CSV table of C-alpha atoms in Angstrom, one decimal:
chain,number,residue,atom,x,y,z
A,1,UNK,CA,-33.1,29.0,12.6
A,2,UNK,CA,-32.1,27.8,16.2
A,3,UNK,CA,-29.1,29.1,18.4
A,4,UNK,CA,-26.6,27.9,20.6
A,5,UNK,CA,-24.6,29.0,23.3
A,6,UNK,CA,-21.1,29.3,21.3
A,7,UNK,CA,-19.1,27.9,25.0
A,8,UNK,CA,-17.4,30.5,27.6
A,9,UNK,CA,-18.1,33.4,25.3
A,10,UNK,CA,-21.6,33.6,26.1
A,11,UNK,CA,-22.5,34.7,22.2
A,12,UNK,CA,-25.5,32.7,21.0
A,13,UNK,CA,-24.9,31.9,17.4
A,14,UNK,CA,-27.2,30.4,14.6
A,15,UNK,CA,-26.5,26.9,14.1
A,16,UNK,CA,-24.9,27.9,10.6
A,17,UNK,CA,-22.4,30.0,10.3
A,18,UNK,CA,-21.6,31.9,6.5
A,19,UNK,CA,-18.0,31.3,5.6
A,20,UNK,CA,-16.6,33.5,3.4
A,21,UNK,CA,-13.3,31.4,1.7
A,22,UNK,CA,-15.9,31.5,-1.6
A,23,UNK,CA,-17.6,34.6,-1.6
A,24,UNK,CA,-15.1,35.8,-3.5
A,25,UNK,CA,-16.6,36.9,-7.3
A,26,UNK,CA,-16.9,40.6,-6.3
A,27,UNK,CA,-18.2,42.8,-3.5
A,28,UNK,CA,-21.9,42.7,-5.2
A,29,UNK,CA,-22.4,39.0,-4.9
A,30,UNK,CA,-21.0,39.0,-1.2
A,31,UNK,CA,-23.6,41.3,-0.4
A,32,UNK,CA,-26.0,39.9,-1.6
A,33,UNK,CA,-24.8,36.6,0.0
A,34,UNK,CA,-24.2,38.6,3.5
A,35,UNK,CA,-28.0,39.6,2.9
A,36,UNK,CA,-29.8,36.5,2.3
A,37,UNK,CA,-27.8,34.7,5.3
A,38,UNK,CA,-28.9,37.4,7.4
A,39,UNK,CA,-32.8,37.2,5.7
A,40,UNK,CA,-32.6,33.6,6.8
A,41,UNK,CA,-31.5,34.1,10.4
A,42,UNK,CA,-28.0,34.0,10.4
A,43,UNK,CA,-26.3,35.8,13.0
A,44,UNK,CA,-22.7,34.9,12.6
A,45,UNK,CA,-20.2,35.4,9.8
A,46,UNK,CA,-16.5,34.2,9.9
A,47,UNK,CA,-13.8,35.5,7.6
A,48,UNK,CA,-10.1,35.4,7.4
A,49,UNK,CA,-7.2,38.0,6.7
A,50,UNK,CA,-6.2,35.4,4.0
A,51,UNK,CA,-9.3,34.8,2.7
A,52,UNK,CA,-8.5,37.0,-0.6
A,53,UNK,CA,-10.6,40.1,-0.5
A,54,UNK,CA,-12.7,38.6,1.7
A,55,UNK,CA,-12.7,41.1,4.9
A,56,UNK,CA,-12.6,43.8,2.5
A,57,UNK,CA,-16.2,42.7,0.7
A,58,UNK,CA,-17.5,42.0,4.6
A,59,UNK,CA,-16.3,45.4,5.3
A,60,UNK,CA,-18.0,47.4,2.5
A,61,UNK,CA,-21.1,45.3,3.1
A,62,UNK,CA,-21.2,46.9,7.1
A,63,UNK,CA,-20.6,50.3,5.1
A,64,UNK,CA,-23.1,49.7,3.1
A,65,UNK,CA,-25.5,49.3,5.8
A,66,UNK,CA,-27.3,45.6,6.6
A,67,UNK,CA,-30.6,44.6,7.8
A,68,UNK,CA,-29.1,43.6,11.1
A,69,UNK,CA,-28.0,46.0,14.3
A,70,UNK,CA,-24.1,45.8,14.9
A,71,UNK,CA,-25.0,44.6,18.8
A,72,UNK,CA,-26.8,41.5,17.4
A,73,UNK,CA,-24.6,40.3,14.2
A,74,UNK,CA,-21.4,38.6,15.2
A,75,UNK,CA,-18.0,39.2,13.1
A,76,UNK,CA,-15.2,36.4,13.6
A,77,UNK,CA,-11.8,36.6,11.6
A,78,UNK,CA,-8.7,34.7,11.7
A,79,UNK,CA,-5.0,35.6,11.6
A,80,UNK,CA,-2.7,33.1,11.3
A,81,UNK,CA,-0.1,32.6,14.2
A,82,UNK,CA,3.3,34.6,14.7
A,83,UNK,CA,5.9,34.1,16.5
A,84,UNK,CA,6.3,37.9,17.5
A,85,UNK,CA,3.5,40.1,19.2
A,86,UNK,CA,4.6,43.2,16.8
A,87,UNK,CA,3.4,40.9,13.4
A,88,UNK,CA,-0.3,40.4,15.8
A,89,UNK,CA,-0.8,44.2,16.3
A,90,UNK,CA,-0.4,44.9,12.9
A,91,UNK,CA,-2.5,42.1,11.1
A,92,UNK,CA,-5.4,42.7,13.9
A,93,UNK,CA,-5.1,46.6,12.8
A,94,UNK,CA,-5.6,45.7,9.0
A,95,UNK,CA,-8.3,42.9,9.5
A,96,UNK,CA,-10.3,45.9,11.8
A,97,UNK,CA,-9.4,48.5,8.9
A,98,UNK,CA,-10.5,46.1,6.3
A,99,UNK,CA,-13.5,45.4,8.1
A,100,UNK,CA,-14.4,48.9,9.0
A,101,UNK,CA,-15.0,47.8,12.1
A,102,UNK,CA,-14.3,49.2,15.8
A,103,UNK,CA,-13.8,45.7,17.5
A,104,UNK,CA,-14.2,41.8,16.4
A,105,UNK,CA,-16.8,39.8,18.1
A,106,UNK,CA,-14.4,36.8,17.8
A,107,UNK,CA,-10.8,36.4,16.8
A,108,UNK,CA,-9.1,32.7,15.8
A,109,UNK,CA,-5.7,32.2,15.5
A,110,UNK,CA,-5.9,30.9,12.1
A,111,UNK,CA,-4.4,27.3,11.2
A,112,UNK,CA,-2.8,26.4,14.7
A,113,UNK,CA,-1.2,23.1,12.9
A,114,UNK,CA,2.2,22.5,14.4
A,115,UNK,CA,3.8,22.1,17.4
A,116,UNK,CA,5.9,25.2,16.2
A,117,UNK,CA,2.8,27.1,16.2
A,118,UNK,CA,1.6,26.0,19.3
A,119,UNK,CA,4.9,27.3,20.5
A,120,UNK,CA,4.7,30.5,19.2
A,121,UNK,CA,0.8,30.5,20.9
A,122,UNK,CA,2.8,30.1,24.6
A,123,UNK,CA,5.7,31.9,24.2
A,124,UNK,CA,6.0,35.2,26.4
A,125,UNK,CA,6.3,38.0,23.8
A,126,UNK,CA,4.8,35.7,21.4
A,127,UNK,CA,1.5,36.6,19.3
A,128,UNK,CA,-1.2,35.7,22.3
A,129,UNK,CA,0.4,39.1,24.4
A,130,UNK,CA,-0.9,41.0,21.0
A,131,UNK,CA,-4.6,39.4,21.2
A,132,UNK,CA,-4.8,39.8,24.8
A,133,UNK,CA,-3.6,43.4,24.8
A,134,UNK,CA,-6.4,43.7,22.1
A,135,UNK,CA,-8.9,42.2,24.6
A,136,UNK,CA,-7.9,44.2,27.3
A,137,UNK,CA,-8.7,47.3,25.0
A,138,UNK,CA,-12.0,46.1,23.5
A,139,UNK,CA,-10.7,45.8,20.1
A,140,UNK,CA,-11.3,41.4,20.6
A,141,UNK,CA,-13.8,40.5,22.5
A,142,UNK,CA,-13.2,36.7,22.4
A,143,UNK,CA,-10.1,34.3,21.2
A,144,UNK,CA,-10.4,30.8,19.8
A,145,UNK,CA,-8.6,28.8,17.2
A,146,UNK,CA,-8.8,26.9,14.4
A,147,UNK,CA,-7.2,23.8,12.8
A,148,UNK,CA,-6.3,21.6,10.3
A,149,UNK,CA,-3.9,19.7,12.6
A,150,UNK,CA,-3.9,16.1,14.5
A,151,UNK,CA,-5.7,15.3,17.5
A,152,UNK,CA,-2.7,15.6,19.8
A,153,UNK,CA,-2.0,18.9,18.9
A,154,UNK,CA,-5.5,19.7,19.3
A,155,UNK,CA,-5.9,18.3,22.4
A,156,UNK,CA,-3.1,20.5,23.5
A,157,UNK,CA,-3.8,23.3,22.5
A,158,UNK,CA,-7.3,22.7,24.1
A,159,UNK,CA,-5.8,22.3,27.0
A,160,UNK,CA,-4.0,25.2,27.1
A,161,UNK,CA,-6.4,27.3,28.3
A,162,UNK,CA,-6.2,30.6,26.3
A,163,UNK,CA,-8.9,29.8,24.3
A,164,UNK,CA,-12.6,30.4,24.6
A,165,UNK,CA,-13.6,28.0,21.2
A,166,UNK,CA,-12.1,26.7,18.5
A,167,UNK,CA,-12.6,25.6,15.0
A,168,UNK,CA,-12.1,21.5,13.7
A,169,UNK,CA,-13.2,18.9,11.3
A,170,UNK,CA,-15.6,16.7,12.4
A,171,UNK,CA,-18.4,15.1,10.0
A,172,UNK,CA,-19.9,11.8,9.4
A,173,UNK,CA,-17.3,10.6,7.8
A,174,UNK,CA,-14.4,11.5,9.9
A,175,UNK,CA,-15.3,11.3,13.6
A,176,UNK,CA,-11.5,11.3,14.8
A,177,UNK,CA,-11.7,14.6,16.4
A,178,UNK,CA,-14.6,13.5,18.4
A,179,UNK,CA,-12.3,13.3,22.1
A,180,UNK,CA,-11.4,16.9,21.1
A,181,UNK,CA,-14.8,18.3,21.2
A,182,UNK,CA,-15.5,16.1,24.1
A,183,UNK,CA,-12.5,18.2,25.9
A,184,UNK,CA,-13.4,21.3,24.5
A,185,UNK,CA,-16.8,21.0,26.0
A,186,UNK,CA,-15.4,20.2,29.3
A,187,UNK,CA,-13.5,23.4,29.0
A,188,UNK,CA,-16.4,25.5,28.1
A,189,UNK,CA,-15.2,26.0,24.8
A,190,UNK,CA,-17.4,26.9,21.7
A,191,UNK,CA,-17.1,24.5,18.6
A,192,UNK,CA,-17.1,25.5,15.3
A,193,UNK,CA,-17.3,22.6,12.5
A,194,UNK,CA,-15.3,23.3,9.7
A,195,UNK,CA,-16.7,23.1,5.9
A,196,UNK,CA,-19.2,19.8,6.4
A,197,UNK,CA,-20.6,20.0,2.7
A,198,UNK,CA,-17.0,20.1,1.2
A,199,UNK,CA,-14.3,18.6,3.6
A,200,UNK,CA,-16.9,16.4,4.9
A,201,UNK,CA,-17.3,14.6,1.2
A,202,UNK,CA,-18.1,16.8,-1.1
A,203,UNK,CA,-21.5,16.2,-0.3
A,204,UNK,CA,-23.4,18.9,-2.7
A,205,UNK,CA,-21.9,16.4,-5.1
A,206,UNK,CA,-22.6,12.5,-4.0
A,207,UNK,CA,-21.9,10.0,-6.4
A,208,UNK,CA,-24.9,7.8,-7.4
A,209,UNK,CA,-24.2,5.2,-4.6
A,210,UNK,CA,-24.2,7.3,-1.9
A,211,UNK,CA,-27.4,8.7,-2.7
A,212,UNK,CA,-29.0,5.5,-3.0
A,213,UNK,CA,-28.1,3.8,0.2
A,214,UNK,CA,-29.1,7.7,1.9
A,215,UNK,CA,-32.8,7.5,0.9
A,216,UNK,CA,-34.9,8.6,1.2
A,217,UNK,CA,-32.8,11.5,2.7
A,218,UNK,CA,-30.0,13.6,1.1
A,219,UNK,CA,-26.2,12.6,1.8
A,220,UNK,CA,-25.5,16.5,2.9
A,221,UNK,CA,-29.1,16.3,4.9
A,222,UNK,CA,-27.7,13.3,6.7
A,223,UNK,CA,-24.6,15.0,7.7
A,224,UNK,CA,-25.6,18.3,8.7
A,225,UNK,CA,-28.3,15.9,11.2
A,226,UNK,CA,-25.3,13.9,12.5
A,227,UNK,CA,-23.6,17.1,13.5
A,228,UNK,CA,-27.0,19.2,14.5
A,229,UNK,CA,-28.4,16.1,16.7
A,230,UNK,CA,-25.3,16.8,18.7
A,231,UNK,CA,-25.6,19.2,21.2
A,232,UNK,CA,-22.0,19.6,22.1
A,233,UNK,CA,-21.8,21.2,18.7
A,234,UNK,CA,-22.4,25.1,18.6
A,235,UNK,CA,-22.4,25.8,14.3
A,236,UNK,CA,-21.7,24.8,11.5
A,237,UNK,CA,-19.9,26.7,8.4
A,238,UNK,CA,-22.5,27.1,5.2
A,239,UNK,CA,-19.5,28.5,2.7
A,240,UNK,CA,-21.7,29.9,0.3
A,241,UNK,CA,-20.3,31.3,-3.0
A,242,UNK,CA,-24.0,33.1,-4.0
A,243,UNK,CA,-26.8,33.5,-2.0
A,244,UNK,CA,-29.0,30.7,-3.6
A,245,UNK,CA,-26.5,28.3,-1.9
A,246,UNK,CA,-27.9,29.2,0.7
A,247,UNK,CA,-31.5,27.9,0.7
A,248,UNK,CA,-30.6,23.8,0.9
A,249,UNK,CA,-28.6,23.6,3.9
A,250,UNK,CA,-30.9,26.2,6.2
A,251,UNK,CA,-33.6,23.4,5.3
A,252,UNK,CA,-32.6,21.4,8.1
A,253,UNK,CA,-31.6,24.7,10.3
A,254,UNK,CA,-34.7,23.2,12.9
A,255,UNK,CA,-33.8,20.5,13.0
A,256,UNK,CA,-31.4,20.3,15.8
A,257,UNK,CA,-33.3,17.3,17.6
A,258,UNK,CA,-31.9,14.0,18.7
A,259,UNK,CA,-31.9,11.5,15.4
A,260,UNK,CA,-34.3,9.9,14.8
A,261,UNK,CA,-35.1,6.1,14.3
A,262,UNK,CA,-35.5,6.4,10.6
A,263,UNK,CA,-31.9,8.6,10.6
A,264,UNK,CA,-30.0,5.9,13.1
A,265,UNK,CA,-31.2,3.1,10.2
A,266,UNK,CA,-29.5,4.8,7.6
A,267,UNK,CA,-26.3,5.3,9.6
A,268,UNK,CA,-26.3,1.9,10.1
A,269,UNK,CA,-27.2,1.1,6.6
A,270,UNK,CA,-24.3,2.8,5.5
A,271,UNK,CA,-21.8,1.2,8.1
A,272,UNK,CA,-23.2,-2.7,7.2
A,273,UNK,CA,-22.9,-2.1,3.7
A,274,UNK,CA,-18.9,-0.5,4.3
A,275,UNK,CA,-18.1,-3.5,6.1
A,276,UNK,CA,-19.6,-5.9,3.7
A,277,UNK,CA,-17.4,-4.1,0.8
A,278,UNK,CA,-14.7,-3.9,2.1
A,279,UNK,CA,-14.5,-7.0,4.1
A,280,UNK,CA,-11.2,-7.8,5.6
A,281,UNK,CA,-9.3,-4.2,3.9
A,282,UNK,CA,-11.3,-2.0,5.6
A,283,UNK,CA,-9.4,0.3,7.9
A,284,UNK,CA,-10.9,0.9,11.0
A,285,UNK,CA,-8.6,4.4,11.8
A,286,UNK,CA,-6.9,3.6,15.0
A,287,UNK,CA,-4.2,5.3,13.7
A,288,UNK,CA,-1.2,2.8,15.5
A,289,UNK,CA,0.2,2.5,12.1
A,290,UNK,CA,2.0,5.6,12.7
A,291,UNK,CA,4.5,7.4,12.3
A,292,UNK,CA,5.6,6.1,8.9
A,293,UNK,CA,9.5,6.8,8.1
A,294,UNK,CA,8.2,8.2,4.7
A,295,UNK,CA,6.0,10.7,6.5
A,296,UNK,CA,2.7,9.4,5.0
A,297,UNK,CA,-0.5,10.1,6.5
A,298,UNK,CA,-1.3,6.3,6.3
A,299,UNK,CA,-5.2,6.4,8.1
A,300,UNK,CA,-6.0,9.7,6.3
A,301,UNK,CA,-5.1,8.0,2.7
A,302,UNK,CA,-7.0,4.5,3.8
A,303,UNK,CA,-9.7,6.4,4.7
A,304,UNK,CA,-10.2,8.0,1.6
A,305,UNK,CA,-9.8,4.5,0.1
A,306,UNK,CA,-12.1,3.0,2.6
A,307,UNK,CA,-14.9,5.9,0.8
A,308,UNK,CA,-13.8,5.3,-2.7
A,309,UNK,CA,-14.2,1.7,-2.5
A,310,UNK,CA,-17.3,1.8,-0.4
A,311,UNK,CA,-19.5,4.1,-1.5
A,312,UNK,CA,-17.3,5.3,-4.7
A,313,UNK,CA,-16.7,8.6,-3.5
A,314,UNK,CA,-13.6,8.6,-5.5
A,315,UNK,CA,-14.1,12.3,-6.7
A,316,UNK,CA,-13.6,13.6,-3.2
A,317,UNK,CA,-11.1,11.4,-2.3
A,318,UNK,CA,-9.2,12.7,-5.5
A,319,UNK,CA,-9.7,15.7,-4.3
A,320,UNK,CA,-8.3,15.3,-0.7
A,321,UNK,CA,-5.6,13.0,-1.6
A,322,UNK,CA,-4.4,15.5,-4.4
A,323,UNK,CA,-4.0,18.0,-1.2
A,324,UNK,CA,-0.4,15.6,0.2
A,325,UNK,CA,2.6,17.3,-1.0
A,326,UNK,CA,0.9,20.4,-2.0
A,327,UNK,CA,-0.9,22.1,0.6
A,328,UNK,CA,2.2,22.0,3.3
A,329,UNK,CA,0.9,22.2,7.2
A,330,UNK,CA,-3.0,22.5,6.0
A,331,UNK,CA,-2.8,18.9,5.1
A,332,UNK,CA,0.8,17.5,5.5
A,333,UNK,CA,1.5,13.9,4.4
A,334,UNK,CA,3.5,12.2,1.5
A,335,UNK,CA,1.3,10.8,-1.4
A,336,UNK,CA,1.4,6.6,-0.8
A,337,UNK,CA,3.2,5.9,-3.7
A,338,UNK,CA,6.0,7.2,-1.8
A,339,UNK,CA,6.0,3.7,0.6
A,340,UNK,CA,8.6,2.0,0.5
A,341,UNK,CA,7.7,-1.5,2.0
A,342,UNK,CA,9.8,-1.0,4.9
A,343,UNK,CA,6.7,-3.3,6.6
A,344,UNK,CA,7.9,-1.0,9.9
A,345,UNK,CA,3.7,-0.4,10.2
A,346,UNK,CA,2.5,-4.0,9.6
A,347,UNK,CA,3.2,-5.2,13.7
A,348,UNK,CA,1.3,-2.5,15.0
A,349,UNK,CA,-1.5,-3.1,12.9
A,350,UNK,CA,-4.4,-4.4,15.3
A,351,UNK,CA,-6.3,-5.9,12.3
A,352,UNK,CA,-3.5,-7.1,10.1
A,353,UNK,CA,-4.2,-5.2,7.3
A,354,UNK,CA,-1.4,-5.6,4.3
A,355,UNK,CA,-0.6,-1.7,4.3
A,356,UNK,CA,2.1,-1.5,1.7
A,357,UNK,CA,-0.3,-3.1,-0.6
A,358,UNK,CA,-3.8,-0.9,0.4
A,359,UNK,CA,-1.7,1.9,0.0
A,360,UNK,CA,-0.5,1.2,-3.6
A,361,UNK,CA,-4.1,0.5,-4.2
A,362,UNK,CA,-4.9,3.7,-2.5
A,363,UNK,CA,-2.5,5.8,-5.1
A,364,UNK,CA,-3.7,3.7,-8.0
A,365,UNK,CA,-7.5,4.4,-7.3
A,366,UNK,CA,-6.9,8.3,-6.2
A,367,UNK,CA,-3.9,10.0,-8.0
A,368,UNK,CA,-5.0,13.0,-10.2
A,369,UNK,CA,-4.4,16.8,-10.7
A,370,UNK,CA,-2.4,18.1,-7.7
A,371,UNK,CA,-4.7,20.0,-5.2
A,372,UNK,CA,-3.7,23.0,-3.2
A,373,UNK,CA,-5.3,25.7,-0.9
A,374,UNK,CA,-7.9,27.8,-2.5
A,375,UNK,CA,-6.7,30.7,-0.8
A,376,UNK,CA,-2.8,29.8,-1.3
């Protein structure tokens, strides 16, 4: 296992962090999940006051007693933002109760996705005066945030200065957040990579042409090099649900080198043969398209498209695209069959692309069961 310097905090974390959004069977399996992470040298485990019962199990697991010291195992949780400081005091009380723990290592303000939110994160009397009053009493020892929301926002946030890392997508196959780490870094900020197996394309899963045009490596190998060959990068959630889940993605836990020639060949295999499929309807996710008047998320569903029709990764863009209307500020957008040909995006188009018609394509290809939060 190698470590990082997790930004301003000066906390060196393992390059994988457990998540804990699926430990969620029963407290047995999440200690025996918290145990073989920490076997297999990690040092950091992130939770969240509405991950189910998941501070609770992480809690009884410290009570329990773990293989290692307090001083050398760090604890993050996340609270969602409030508008009031009273609504902080109390949720950081329960997550430390829950927890059974005297302080937190790190503390996110969980889901920082609107501009109302980011509001709330500035406002005098708002929740930031709870978290630093926590700080100043040793209850939080560091303050980041995490997101779900567009770069803007992030950027924003970012640059407001009251945070010391923060949590983002970022994977292979969605590298829009890329200016956001690069200001992050510049701040001194920590960076967390949210969910690459799952978000990133349900990668424990690839469909038959993926794997192929990935050899001799694994899809999920590939990613987890993309992000680990980055050294702007501090970790990388592994959201185990049993400890055996474990073993696969800590294969490549070393391997935190610059990619290699062999890698870079399969990156570019994988970007020739997208561009040969989908020749002149390929989205290249400038995102000018937007805003659409019907409020839908017109890269995010093209680029699901773009890996449906490419690489026929049509399960996880099922998956994602079932998430618009369901899954409010986590993932906001209309579903595509709500365009109305208004043509208002077609002029700012930089490659021409007949929209309207991609997108009915896109809803065709990708409509299914309704998605929605696994933690509600």
């Amino acid at each position: 296992m190698q470590y990082r310097r997790f930004g301003k905090t000066n906390l060196y974390l393992s390059v994988f962090s457990l998540g804990t959004m699926r430990y969620l069977a029963d407290a047995e399996n999440a200690q025996k999940t918290i145990a073989q992470a920490l076997a297999l040298g990690i040092n950091h485990i992130e939770t969240a006051r509405g991950y189910g019962k998941s501070e609770e199990y992480l809690g009884q697991a410290m009570q329990n007693g773990l293989s290692v010291p307090r001083s050398q195992l760090y604890i993050t949780t996340k609270i969602p933002p409030t508008a009031d400081a009273d609504s902080m005091r109390r949720y950081i009380d329960e997550s430390l109760a829950r927890l059974h723990l005297d302080y937190l290592d790190c503390l996110g303000i969980h889901g920082l996705n609107t501009w109302e939110h980011l509001q709330w994160v500035q406002a005098k009397g708002g929740c930031m005066q709870a978290v630093q009053e926590a700080i100043a009493d040793g209850r939080v020892r560091h303050v980041g945030f995490s997101t779900h929301a567009a770069l803007e926002l992030i950027q924003a946030a970012i640059s407001t200065d009251l945070f010391e890392f923060v949590n983002l997508h970022y994977y292979y196959f969605f590298q829009r957040h890329a200016p956001a780490i690069e200001l992050a870094v510049k701040k001194d900020m920590g960076v967390f990579i949210i969910s690459p197996a799952d978000k990133g394309g349900k990668l424990y899963t690839p469909p038959q042409t993926l794997k192929d045009l990935c050899q001799p490596y694994s899809p999920l190998e590939l990613n987890y090099r993309f992000l680990l060959s980055d050294s702007r990068i501090t970790t990388l959630s592994v959201g185990a649900a049993k400890p055996e889940e474990l073993i696969a993605p800590l294969q490549v836990a070393d391997r935190n080198n610059e990619l290699t020639s062999a890698e870079i060949s399969i990156f570019q295999r994988l970007e020739n043969h997208q561009k040969n499929i989908l020749g002149a309807d390929k989205c290249s996710q400038c995102y000018a398209c937007l805003p659409c008047p019907e409020n839908i998320n017109i890269p995010e569903v093209l680029r699901l498209r773009n890996l449906a029709v490419a690489y026929n990764m049509t399960d996880y863009g099922q998956y994602r695209y079932g998430m618009f209307e369901n899954a409010g500020h986590w993932f906001p957008g209309m579903k595509a069959n709500r365009c109305t040909e208004c043509g208002d995006c077609l002029p700012r188009c930089p490659e021409n692309l007949d929209i309207p018609a991609l997108l009915n394509d896109a809803h065709e290809k990708l409509q299914g069961k309704a998605g929605r939060r696994l933690w509600g």
